[in-house]
Amino acid sequence: TGGLRGMKWSLYEGGLRTPLLARWPGVIPAATVNETTVVGAVDFFPTLAAFAKIPLPEGKFDGEDLTAVFRGATTPRTRPLFWEYGRQPSSDEGKAKGVRAFPYPNEANAKSPNVAVREGDWKLLVNADGTRTELYDLRADRNESRNLAAEQPEVTARLRAAALAWRQTLP
């Protein structure tokens, strides 16, 4: 995790932040390091479609075309990124459907709330039932050690509402 809070099975940066290497001679500049642009897996489909000059099918996509980033720009995202990790079905429900429970980290400092949103440098985590809201400024605190939810009530309320509304759209 490079010293970041969290681990696999966590929505803290230690569980989400992953290096990405890309090579495409003549398209992606060699030896370029971009440590500012946030790219999510949902961005690959619209980005690769744009590189291939293939129009996107009708519909709404969570990701965005980041071809400029792969060509060397440090373009900020225009849309927030959302995550959810782990739904623990009740034992009866899980047994009836054959659903395995998701593993969670045992370390108290690594067990995050199960829904997260990142918008710019702000990252908010909250449980799907609305409990345990945490807000971090990743530019100032990439280790997510200082919860700013109480100090930034407007940002907290806006991102919490967005995260919970997004969560409601999931099956």
PDB file of C-alpha atoms in Angstrom:
ATOM      1  CA  THR A   1       0.000   0.000   0.000  1.00  0.00           C
ATOM      2  CA  GLY A   2       3.010   2.279   0.018  1.00  0.00           C
ATOM      3  CA  GLY A   3       2.190   3.363   3.571  1.00  0.00           C
ATOM      4  CA  LEU A   4      -1.379   4.379   2.731  1.00  0.00           C
ATOM      5  CA  ARG A   5      -4.226   3.577   5.104  1.00  0.00           C
ATOM      6  CA  GLY A   6      -6.167   0.426   4.348  1.00  0.00           C
ATOM      7  CA  MET A   7      -5.485  -2.717   2.396  1.00  0.00           C
ATOM      8  CA  LYS A   8      -7.186  -5.010  -0.069  1.00  0.00           C
ATOM      9  CA  TRP A   9     -10.904  -5.215   0.791  1.00  0.00           C
ATOM     10  CA  SER A  10     -10.896  -1.606   1.950  1.00  0.00           C
ATOM     11  CA  LEU A  11     -12.090   1.623   0.316  1.00  0.00           C
ATOM     12  CA  TYR A  12      -9.272   3.610   1.884  1.00  0.00           C
ATOM     13  CA  GLU A  13      -6.498   4.636  -0.512  1.00  0.00           C
ATOM     14  CA  GLY A  14      -4.395   1.597   0.427  1.00  0.00           C
ATOM     15  CA  GLY A  15      -7.124  -0.593  -1.031  1.00  0.00           C
ATOM     16  CA  LEU A  16      -7.985   1.553  -4.068  1.00  0.00           C
ATOM     17  CA  ARG A  17      -4.877   3.328  -5.284  1.00  0.00           C
ATOM     18  CA  THR A  18      -3.054   1.237  -7.858  1.00  0.00           C
ATOM     19  CA  PRO A  19      -0.219   2.186 -10.190  1.00  0.00           C
ATOM     20  CA  LEU A  20      -0.941   2.036 -13.904  1.00  0.00           C
ATOM     21  CA  LEU A  21       1.656   1.534 -16.605  1.00  0.00           C
ATOM     22  CA  ALA A  22       0.746   2.243 -20.206  1.00  0.00           C
ATOM     23  CA  ARG A  23       2.888   1.947 -23.308  1.00  0.00           C
ATOM     24  CA  TRP A  24       1.887   2.849 -26.846  1.00  0.00           C
ATOM     25  CA  PRO A  25       4.736   4.151 -29.011  1.00  0.00           C
ATOM     26  CA  GLY A  26       3.733   7.222 -30.968  1.00  0.00           C
ATOM     27  CA  VAL A  27       0.616   7.799 -28.844  1.00  0.00           C
ATOM     28  CA  ILE A  28       1.575   7.682 -25.157  1.00  0.00           C
ATOM     29  CA  PRO A  29       4.699   9.760 -24.430  1.00  0.00           C
ATOM     30  CA  ALA A  30       7.549   7.640 -23.068  1.00  0.00           C
ATOM     31  CA  ALA A  31       8.926   8.155 -19.554  1.00  0.00           C
ATOM     32  CA  THR A  32       5.966  10.285 -18.475  1.00  0.00           C
ATOM     33  CA  VAL A  33       4.822  10.119 -14.868  1.00  0.00           C
ATOM     34  CA  ASN A  34       1.414  11.527 -13.946  1.00  0.00           C
ATOM     35  CA  GLU A  35       0.728  11.547 -10.221  1.00  0.00           C
ATOM     36  CA  THR A  36      -2.217  13.949 -10.303  1.00  0.00           C
ATOM     37  CA  THR A  37      -4.872  12.566 -12.647  1.00  0.00           C
ATOM     38  CA  VAL A  38      -7.300  10.078 -11.143  1.00  0.00           C
ATOM     39  CA  VAL A  39      -8.217   7.235 -13.501  1.00  0.00           C
ATOM     40  CA  GLY A  40     -10.735   4.534 -12.611  1.00  0.00           C
ATOM     41  CA  ALA A  41     -11.434   1.202 -14.276  1.00  0.00           C
ATOM     42  CA  VAL A  42     -14.761   2.641 -15.505  1.00  0.00           C
ATOM     43  CA  ASP A  43     -12.760   5.059 -17.677  1.00  0.00           C
ATOM     44  CA  PHE A  44     -11.150   2.350 -19.801  1.00  0.00           C
ATOM     45  CA  PHE A  45     -14.180   1.615 -21.991  1.00  0.00           C
ATOM     46  CA  PRO A  46     -14.864   5.217 -23.093  1.00  0.00           C
ATOM     47  CA  THR A  47     -11.141   5.952 -23.394  1.00  0.00           C
ATOM     48  CA  LEU A  48     -10.315   2.907 -25.507  1.00  0.00           C
ATOM     49  CA  ALA A  49     -13.409   3.496 -27.661  1.00  0.00           C
ATOM     50  CA  ALA A  50     -12.211   7.060 -28.302  1.00  0.00           C
ATOM     51  CA  PHE A  51      -8.695   5.868 -29.183  1.00  0.00           C
ATOM     52  CA  ALA A  52     -10.233   3.379 -31.627  1.00  0.00           C
ATOM     53  CA  LYS A  53     -12.601   6.060 -32.984  1.00  0.00           C
ATOM     54  CA  ILE A  54     -15.591   3.882 -32.139  1.00  0.00           C
ATOM     55  CA  PRO A  55     -18.726   5.707 -31.000  1.00  0.00           C
ATOM     56  CA  LEU A  56     -20.040   4.740 -27.600  1.00  0.00           C
ATOM     57  CA  PRO A  57     -23.333   2.863 -27.574  1.00  0.00           C
ATOM     58  CA  GLU A  58     -26.428   4.678 -26.342  1.00  0.00           C
ATOM     59  CA  GLY A  59     -26.670   4.925 -22.583  1.00  0.00           C
ATOM     60  CA  LYS A  60     -25.022   6.447 -19.572  1.00  0.00           C
ATOM     61  CA  PHE A  61     -21.489   5.533 -18.578  1.00  0.00           C
ATOM     62  CA  ASP A  62     -19.846   6.162 -15.214  1.00  0.00           C
ATOM     63  CA  GLY A  63     -16.447   6.539 -16.842  1.00  0.00           C
ATOM     64  CA  GLU A  64     -15.119   9.290 -19.040  1.00  0.00           C
ATOM     65  CA  ASP A  65     -12.832   9.621 -22.049  1.00  0.00           C
ATOM     66  CA  LEU A  66      -9.338  10.300 -20.724  1.00  0.00           C
ATOM     67  CA  THR A  67      -7.413  10.029 -23.992  1.00  0.00           C
ATOM     68  CA  ALA A  68      -5.810  13.429 -23.302  1.00  0.00           C
ATOM     69  CA  VAL A  69      -4.333  12.011 -20.095  1.00  0.00           C
ATOM     70  CA  PHE A  70      -2.794   9.056 -21.901  1.00  0.00           C
ATOM     71  CA  ARG A  71      -1.375  11.465 -24.488  1.00  0.00           C
ATOM     72  CA  GLY A  72       0.480  13.293 -21.703  1.00  0.00           C
ATOM     73  CA  ALA A  73      -1.948  15.861 -20.256  1.00  0.00           C
ATOM     74  CA  THR A  74      -2.700  16.129 -16.544  1.00  0.00           C
ATOM     75  CA  THR A  75      -6.383  16.738 -17.064  1.00  0.00           C
ATOM     76  CA  PRO A  76      -8.613  16.571 -13.994  1.00  0.00           C
ATOM     77  CA  ARG A  77     -11.681  14.353 -14.025  1.00  0.00           C
ATOM     78  CA  THR A  78     -15.003  15.977 -14.758  1.00  0.00           C
ATOM     79  CA  ARG A  79     -17.101  13.392 -12.902  1.00  0.00           C
ATOM     80  CA  PRO A  80     -16.808  11.833  -9.476  1.00  0.00           C
ATOM     81  CA  LEU A  81     -15.784   8.199  -9.020  1.00  0.00           C
ATOM     82  CA  PHE A  82     -17.888   5.906  -6.847  1.00  0.00           C
ATOM     83  CA  TRP A  83     -17.098   2.586  -5.167  1.00  0.00           C
ATOM     84  CA  GLU A  84     -18.939   0.022  -3.113  1.00  0.00           C
ATOM     85  CA  TYR A  85     -17.324  -2.910  -1.414  1.00  0.00           C
ATOM     86  CA  GLY A  86     -18.893  -5.957   0.113  1.00  0.00           C
ATOM     87  CA  ARG A  87     -22.454  -6.728   0.875  1.00  0.00           C
ATOM     88  CA  GLN A  88     -22.866  -9.117   3.745  1.00  0.00           C
ATOM     89  CA  PRO A  89     -26.073 -11.051   3.100  1.00  0.00           C
ATOM     90  CA  SER A  90     -27.864 -12.448   6.111  1.00  0.00           C
ATOM     91  CA  SER A  91     -26.908 -16.041   6.770  1.00  0.00           C
ATOM     92  CA  ASP A  92     -30.346 -17.300   5.675  1.00  0.00           C
ATOM     93  CA  GLU A  93     -30.331 -15.191   2.516  1.00  0.00           C
ATOM     94  CA  GLY A  94     -26.763 -16.124   1.730  1.00  0.00           C
ATOM     95  CA  LYS A  95     -27.343 -19.835   2.241  1.00  0.00           C
ATOM     96  CA  ALA A  96     -30.514 -19.825   0.148  1.00  0.00           C
ATOM     97  CA  LYS A  97     -28.818 -18.051  -2.761  1.00  0.00           C
ATOM     98  CA  GLY A  98     -25.404 -19.654  -2.373  1.00  0.00           C
ATOM     99  CA  VAL A  99     -23.833 -16.223  -1.881  1.00  0.00           C
ATOM    100  CA  ARG A 100     -20.483 -16.085  -0.162  1.00  0.00           C
ATOM    101  CA  ALA A 101     -19.870 -13.301   2.300  1.00  0.00           C
ATOM    102  CA  PHE A 102     -17.234 -10.769   1.272  1.00  0.00           C
ATOM    103  CA  PRO A 103     -14.058 -10.859   3.329  1.00  0.00           C
ATOM    104  CA  TYR A 104     -13.197  -7.770   5.333  1.00  0.00           C
ATOM    105  CA  PRO A 105      -9.855  -6.781   6.818  1.00  0.00           C
ATOM    106  CA  ASN A 106      -9.364  -7.647  10.460  1.00  0.00           C
ATOM    107  CA  GLU A 107      -7.261  -4.561  11.217  1.00  0.00           C
ATOM    108  CA  ALA A 108      -9.513  -1.885  12.743  1.00  0.00           C
ATOM    109  CA  ASN A 109      -7.749   0.973  10.933  1.00  0.00           C
ATOM    110  CA  ALA A 110      -8.202  -0.756   7.554  1.00  0.00           C
ATOM    111  CA  LYS A 111     -11.925  -1.576   7.762  1.00  0.00           C
ATOM    112  CA  SER A 112     -13.601   1.237   5.845  1.00  0.00           C
ATOM    113  CA  PRO A 113     -17.233   2.179   5.386  1.00  0.00           C
ATOM    114  CA  ASN A 114     -18.617   0.317   2.355  1.00  0.00           C
ATOM    115  CA  VAL A 115     -19.467   3.194  -0.053  1.00  0.00           C
ATOM    116  CA  ALA A 116     -17.057   5.878  -1.255  1.00  0.00           C
ATOM    117  CA  VAL A 117     -17.002   8.818  -3.649  1.00  0.00           C
ATOM    118  CA  ARG A 118     -14.053  10.842  -4.874  1.00  0.00           C
ATOM    119  CA  GLU A 119     -14.568  14.291  -6.367  1.00  0.00           C
ATOM    120  CA  GLY A 120     -11.405  16.242  -7.042  1.00  0.00           C
ATOM    121  CA  ASP A 121      -9.295  16.041  -3.911  1.00  0.00           C
ATOM    122  CA  TRP A 122     -12.290  15.248  -1.689  1.00  0.00           C
ATOM    123  CA  LYS A 123     -13.056  11.661  -0.748  1.00  0.00           C
ATOM    124  CA  LEU A 124     -16.057  10.696   1.333  1.00  0.00           C
ATOM    125  CA  LEU A 125     -16.771   7.264   2.780  1.00  0.00           C
ATOM    126  CA  VAL A 126     -20.082   6.228   4.309  1.00  0.00           C
ATOM    127  CA  ASN A 127     -21.922   3.013   5.044  1.00  0.00           C
ATOM    128  CA  ALA A 128     -24.877   2.252   2.767  1.00  0.00           C
ATOM    129  CA  ASP A 129     -27.222   2.752   5.733  1.00  0.00           C
ATOM    130  CA  GLY A 130     -25.902   6.310   6.186  1.00  0.00           C
ATOM    131  CA  THR A 131     -23.736   5.646   9.235  1.00  0.00           C
ATOM    132  CA  ARG A 132     -20.040   6.345   9.753  1.00  0.00           C
ATOM    133  CA  THR A 133     -19.393   9.287   7.441  1.00  0.00           C
ATOM    134  CA  GLU A 134     -15.741  10.174   6.855  1.00  0.00           C
ATOM    135  CA  LEU A 135     -14.393  13.009   4.678  1.00  0.00           C
ATOM    136  CA  TYR A 136     -10.770  13.472   3.632  1.00  0.00           C
ATOM    137  CA  ASP A 137      -8.846  16.040   1.606  1.00  0.00           C
ATOM    138  CA  LEU A 138      -6.475  13.734  -0.274  1.00  0.00           C
ATOM    139  CA  ARG A 139      -4.222  16.564  -1.433  1.00  0.00           C
ATOM    140  CA  ALA A 140      -3.454  17.521   2.181  1.00  0.00           C
ATOM    141  CA  ASP A 141      -3.899  14.074   3.759  1.00  0.00           C
ATOM    142  CA  ARG A 142      -3.289  11.183   1.366  1.00  0.00           C
ATOM    143  CA  ASN A 143      -3.106   8.760   4.326  1.00  0.00           C
ATOM    144  CA  GLU A 144      -6.694   9.589   5.350  1.00  0.00           C
ATOM    145  CA  SER A 145      -5.753  10.268   8.938  1.00  0.00           C
ATOM    146  CA  ARG A 146      -7.876  13.395   9.602  1.00  0.00           C
ATOM    147  CA  ASN A 147     -11.648  13.072   9.190  1.00  0.00           C
ATOM    148  CA  LEU A 148     -12.961  16.509   8.114  1.00  0.00           C
ATOM    149  CA  ALA A 149     -16.674  15.622   8.061  1.00  0.00           C
ATOM    150  CA  ALA A 150     -17.527  17.866  11.028  1.00  0.00           C
ATOM    151  CA  GLU A 151     -15.338  20.740   9.783  1.00  0.00           C
ATOM    152  CA  GLN A 152     -16.718  20.701   6.219  1.00  0.00           C
ATOM    153  CA  PRO A 153     -20.493  20.177   6.661  1.00  0.00           C
ATOM    154  CA  GLU A 154     -21.479  21.468   3.193  1.00  0.00           C
ATOM    155  CA  VAL A 155     -18.998  19.241   1.338  1.00  0.00           C
ATOM    156  CA  THR A 156     -19.906  16.324   3.593  1.00  0.00           C
ATOM    157  CA  ALA A 157     -23.646  16.708   3.002  1.00  0.00           C
ATOM    158  CA  ARG A 158     -23.267  17.063  -0.777  1.00  0.00           C
ATOM    159  CA  LEU A 159     -20.933  14.097  -1.234  1.00  0.00           C
ATOM    160  CA  ARG A 160     -22.824  11.928   1.254  1.00  0.00           C
ATOM    161  CA  ALA A 161     -26.067  12.537  -0.657  1.00  0.00           C
ATOM    162  CA  ALA A 162     -24.329  11.762  -3.960  1.00  0.00           C
ATOM    163  CA  ALA A 163     -22.758   8.548  -2.642  1.00  0.00           C
ATOM    164  CA  LEU A 164     -25.986   7.264  -1.131  1.00  0.00           C
ATOM    165  CA  ALA A 165     -28.014   8.198  -4.222  1.00  0.00           C
ATOM    166  CA  TRP A 166     -25.485   6.353  -6.413  1.00  0.00           C
ATOM    167  CA  ARG A 167     -25.659   3.326  -4.098  1.00  0.00           C
ATOM    168  CA  GLN A 168     -29.454   3.227  -4.519  1.00  0.00           C
ATOM    169  CA  THR A 169     -29.028   2.802  -8.285  1.00  0.00           C
ATOM    170  CA  LEU A 170     -27.154  -0.491  -7.848  1.00  0.00           C
ATOM    171  CA  PRO A 171     -28.953  -3.823  -8.132  1.00  0.00           C
TER     172      PRO A 171
END
